[in-house]
Every structure is written in C-alpha cells, then in structure tokens.
CSV table of C-alpha atoms in Angstrom, one decimal:
chain,number,residue,atom,x,y,z
A,1,MET,CA,109.6,115.9,76.5
A,2,MET,CA,109.2,112.3,75.3
A,3,GLN,CA,105.3,112.8,75.4
A,4,MET,CA,105.7,116.0,73.3
A,5,LEU,CA,107.9,114.1,70.6
A,6,LEU,CA,105.5,111.2,70.6
A,7,ALA,CA,102.6,113.3,70.0
A,8,GLY,CA,104.4,115.5,67.3
A,9,GLY,CA,105.2,112.3,65.4
A,10,MET,CA,108.5,111.2,66.3
A,11,PRO,CA,109.0,107.5,67.0
A,12,ILE,CA,110.2,106.7,70.6
A,13,LEU,CA,112.5,104.0,71.8
A,14,THR,CA,111.1,102.8,75.0
A,15,ASP,CA,110.6,99.2,76.6
A,16,ARG,CA,108.0,100.5,79.2
A,17,THR,CA,109.9,98.4,81.9
A,18,ARG,CA,109.5,101.2,84.3
A,19,VAL,CA,105.7,101.6,84.5
A,20,ALA,CA,103.7,104.9,85.4
A,21,ASP,CA,103.4,105.8,89.1
A,22,GLU,CA,102.3,108.6,91.2
A,23,ASP,CA,105.5,110.5,90.6
A,24,ASN,CA,105.3,110.1,86.6
A,25,PRO,CA,101.7,109.3,86.0
A,26,LYS,CA,102.5,109.3,82.1
A,27,GLY,CA,105.3,106.9,82.6
A,28,TYR,CA,109.1,107.1,82.4
A,29,TRP,CA,109.8,106.4,78.7
A,30,GLU,CA,112.9,104.8,79.4
A,31,PHE,CA,114.8,102.1,77.6
A,32,GLU,CA,116.7,99.8,80.1
A,33,ALA,CA,119.7,99.1,77.7
A,34,VAL,CA,120.6,102.7,77.6
A,35,LYS,CA,121.7,102.5,81.3
A,36,ASN,CA,124.4,100.0,80.3
A,37,THR,CA,125.9,102.1,77.4
A,38,ARG,CA,129.2,102.2,79.3
A,39,THR,CA,129.6,98.5,78.5
A,40,SER,CA,127.4,98.1,75.5
A,41,CYS,CA,125.9,100.3,72.8
A,42,GLU,CA,124.2,97.5,71.0
A,43,TRP,CA,120.9,99.2,71.4
A,44,LEU,CA,121.8,102.0,69.1
A,45,ARG,CA,120.7,99.8,66.2
A,46,GLN,CA,117.3,100.0,67.3
A,47,ALA,CA,117.4,103.8,68.1
A,48,GLN,CA,118.1,105.2,64.7
A,49,GLY,CA,115.5,107.8,63.7
A,50,LYS,CA,114.0,107.6,67.2
A,51,ALA,CA,114.0,109.5,70.4
A,52,VAL,CA,115.7,108.0,73.2
A,53,LYS,CA,115.7,109.2,76.9
A,54,MET,CA,119.1,109.3,78.3
A,55,VAL,CA,120.9,110.6,81.5
A,56,HIS,CA,123.4,113.3,80.5
A,57,LEU,CA,126.4,111.4,81.9
A,58,LEU,CA,125.9,108.7,79.5
A,59,LEU,CA,126.3,110.9,76.4
A,60,THR,CA,130.1,110.8,76.7
A,61,ASP,CA,129.8,107.0,76.3
A,62,LEU,CA,128.1,107.1,72.9
A,63,PRO,CA,130.3,105.9,70.0
A,64,ARG,CA,132.0,108.7,68.0
A,65,GLU,CA,132.3,106.9,64.9
A,66,GLY,CA,129.5,105.9,62.6
A,67,TYR,CA,126.7,107.9,64.4
A,68,SER,CA,125.6,111.5,64.7
A,69,TYR,CA,123.3,112.7,67.5
A,70,ARG,CA,120.7,115.3,68.1
A,71,VAL,CA,120.5,116.1,71.8
A,72,LEU,CA,117.6,118.0,73.5
A,73,LEU,CA,119.3,118.9,76.7
A,74,MET,CA,116.6,119.5,79.3
A,75,LYS,CA,117.2,122.2,82.0
A,76,ARG,CA,115.3,122.8,85.0
A,77,ARG,CA,115.7,124.9,88.1
A,78,MET,CA,118.1,122.8,90.3
A,79,ALA,CA,115.9,123.3,93.5
A,80,GLU,CA,113.0,121.7,91.5
A,81,VAL,CA,115.0,118.8,90.5
A,82,LEU,CA,116.2,118.2,94.0
A,83,ALA,CA,112.7,118.4,95.3
A,84,SER,CA,111.3,116.1,92.8
A,85,GLN,CA,113.8,113.4,93.6
A,86,ARG,CA,113.4,113.9,97.3
A,87,VAL,CA,109.6,113.4,96.9
A,88,MET,CA,110.2,110.4,94.7
A,89,LEU,CA,112.7,108.7,97.0
A,90,GLN,CA,110.4,109.4,100.0
A,91,ARG,CA,107.5,107.8,98.3
A,92,GLN,CA,109.7,104.8,97.6
A,93,GLY,CA,110.9,104.7,101.3
A,94,LYS,CA,114.3,105.2,100.4
A,95,SER,CA,116.8,107.7,101.8
A,96,GLY,CA,118.6,110.2,99.5
A,97,ALA,CA,122.4,111.1,99.4
A,98,ALA,CA,123.8,112.1,102.8
A,99,LEU,CA,124.7,115.4,101.3
A,100,SER,CA,123.2,118.9,101.8
A,101,GLU,CA,120.8,120.2,98.9
A,102,GLU,CA,123.5,122.8,98.4
A,103,ARG,CA,126.3,120.3,97.8
A,104,LEU,CA,124.1,118.1,95.7
A,105,SER,CA,123.2,121.1,93.5
A,106,GLN,CA,126.9,121.9,93.2
A,107,ILE,CA,127.8,118.4,92.1
A,108,PHE,CA,124.9,118.1,89.8
A,109,LEU,CA,125.6,121.5,88.1
A,110,GLY,CA,129.1,120.8,87.8
A,111,GLN,CA,128.3,117.4,86.0
A,112,VAL,CA,126.0,119.1,83.6
A,113,ALA,CA,128.7,121.8,82.9
A,114,ARG,CA,131.3,119.4,82.2
A,115,VAL,CA,129.0,117.4,79.7
A,116,GLU,CA,127.9,120.6,78.1
A,117,ASN,CA,131.5,121.8,77.6
A,118,TRP,CA,132.3,118.2,76.1
A,119,LEU,CA,129.3,118.4,73.8
A,120,LYS,CA,130.6,121.7,72.4
A,121,LYS,CA,133.7,120.1,71.2
A,122,GLN,CA,132.0,117.0,69.5
A,123,PRO,CA,131.3,117.3,65.8
A,124,HIS,CA,129.1,114.3,65.9
A,125,PHE,CA,126.7,116.0,68.3
A,126,ALA,CA,124.1,118.9,67.8
A,127,VAL,CA,122.7,120.2,71.0
A,128,LEU,CA,119.5,122.2,71.7
A,129,PRO,CA,119.1,123.2,75.3
A,130,VAL,CA,115.6,123.2,76.4
A,131,ASP,CA,114.3,125.2,79.3
A,132,TYR,CA,111.7,123.0,81.1
A,133,ASN,CA,110.3,126.0,83.0
A,134,GLU,CA,110.0,127.9,79.8
A,135,LEU,CA,108.5,125.1,78.0
A,136,ILE,CA,105.7,124.7,80.7
A,137,ALA,CA,105.1,128.5,80.8
A,138,ASN,CA,105.1,129.1,77.1
A,139,PRO,CA,105.2,125.8,75.0
A,140,MET,CA,104.8,127.2,71.5
A,141,PRO,CA,108.3,128.8,70.9
A,142,GLN,CA,110.0,125.8,72.4
A,143,ALA,CA,108.0,123.4,70.3
A,144,GLU,CA,108.8,125.4,67.2
A,145,ALA,CA,112.6,125.3,68.3
A,146,ILE,CA,112.6,121.8,68.8
A,147,ASN,CA,110.7,121.0,65.6
A,148,GLU,CA,113.2,123.1,63.5
A,149,PHE,CA,116.1,121.4,65.3
A,150,LEU,CA,114.7,118.0,64.5
A,151,GLY,CA,114.2,118.8,60.9
A,152,ARG,CA,110.7,120.3,60.9
A,153,ALA,CA,108.9,116.8,60.4
A,154,LEU,CA,107.0,117.0,63.7
A,155,ASP,CA,103.5,118.5,64.3
A,156,SER,CA,104.2,121.5,66.7
A,157,GLU,CA,100.4,121.9,67.6
A,158,LYS,CA,100.3,118.4,68.8
A,159,MET,CA,103.4,118.7,70.7
A,160,ILE,CA,102.0,121.6,72.5
A,161,GLN,CA,98.9,119.7,73.3
A,162,ALA,CA,101.0,117.1,75.1
A,163,VAL,CA,102.3,119.7,77.8
A,164,ASN,CA,100.5,119.1,80.9
A,165,SER,CA,101.2,121.9,83.3
A,166,ARG,CA,99.4,119.8,86.1
A,167,LEU,CA,102.3,117.4,86.2
A,168,TYR,CA,104.7,120.4,87.1
A,169,ARG,CA,104.3,119.9,90.8
A,170,GLN,CA,107.7,120.8,92.4
A,171,ARG,CA,107.5,124.5,91.7
A,172,ILE,CA,110.3,126.6,93.3
A,173,SER,CA,110.8,130.2,92.1
C-alpha cells in the first residue's frame, strides 16, 4: 500500500530505519516514532498531508483534538498473515507465540474487530477497508476507491503499476 501511495504521488513519512530484506524486498516503510504513540505523538506534526504506516492497535492512541485522520485499513486472509509472520520469524531465528494458529487468529481478529468498532464511533476518523487479496487480484477498482477516498489527487494508473503480485508469497485459499 505504501508503495502504491508513493507511486501515485502521495508523500510518505518514513525514516527507512528498517531496511529491505528477504521478507520485504521493497522495504518496510515504517516511521519508528509511531511505535511510541502511546507515550508521545510529537511525530504527528511531521505527518500532516503524508501517508504513515501504523499498526491498527495504535490508532486508539492518536489525539482526538486538533486532527482528522483518513485510515486505509488493510485486510488480508488471517491464515496468510500468520503464515507470513511465521516465515519471517523463522528467517530471523526467532520463535513465535506459544499459541496455536487458531488461537492467534482468534486474538488478532478480535483485536481488529474492536478497533473497527471503535473507529466507527470516532468522528475524527474516516476509514476505508482495503482487501489485500482483492487488491492483488484486481488492483484498478481498489486504486480508484483509494484515490476517491483520499481526495482524487493521486495517479491511479501509477498506483496500479506499483502492485507487484510476485511479492504475494504466502497464498492460502
């Protein structure tokens, strides 16, 4: 998504601290200060008008006063998310959680549902769910919807060109 937004003409807030690797050969596009949102939102001044990659659980920690947010909420098949995390952890020589994939899936889906419900009640948040699997399979309608949601200032054709289906490796139907 971050690659699509950048290609379409949206500025990105990233510090490139986490470099590209075998799991994400195009990079992670993160901004480390975002991880500390619970204790400091100083980074928001730099973020205005830019795309920022953020874990869904941190959305509830963003200030409600003085800001409005547009959230592209990426959704992907949970089995694929867990498979991707497992492969990345194995490559890093780390062990994952000592829970079954079924339990991890329940926990994660519960967290996402709670955040989605919370977002629906927040007047300072506009949310567009984006289906990752649909985006890979048919990027044009998704790119158009994203462009519309963000004010029609992006180049949808360039966004589509940034989609690289070869990077979709943990496919589970």
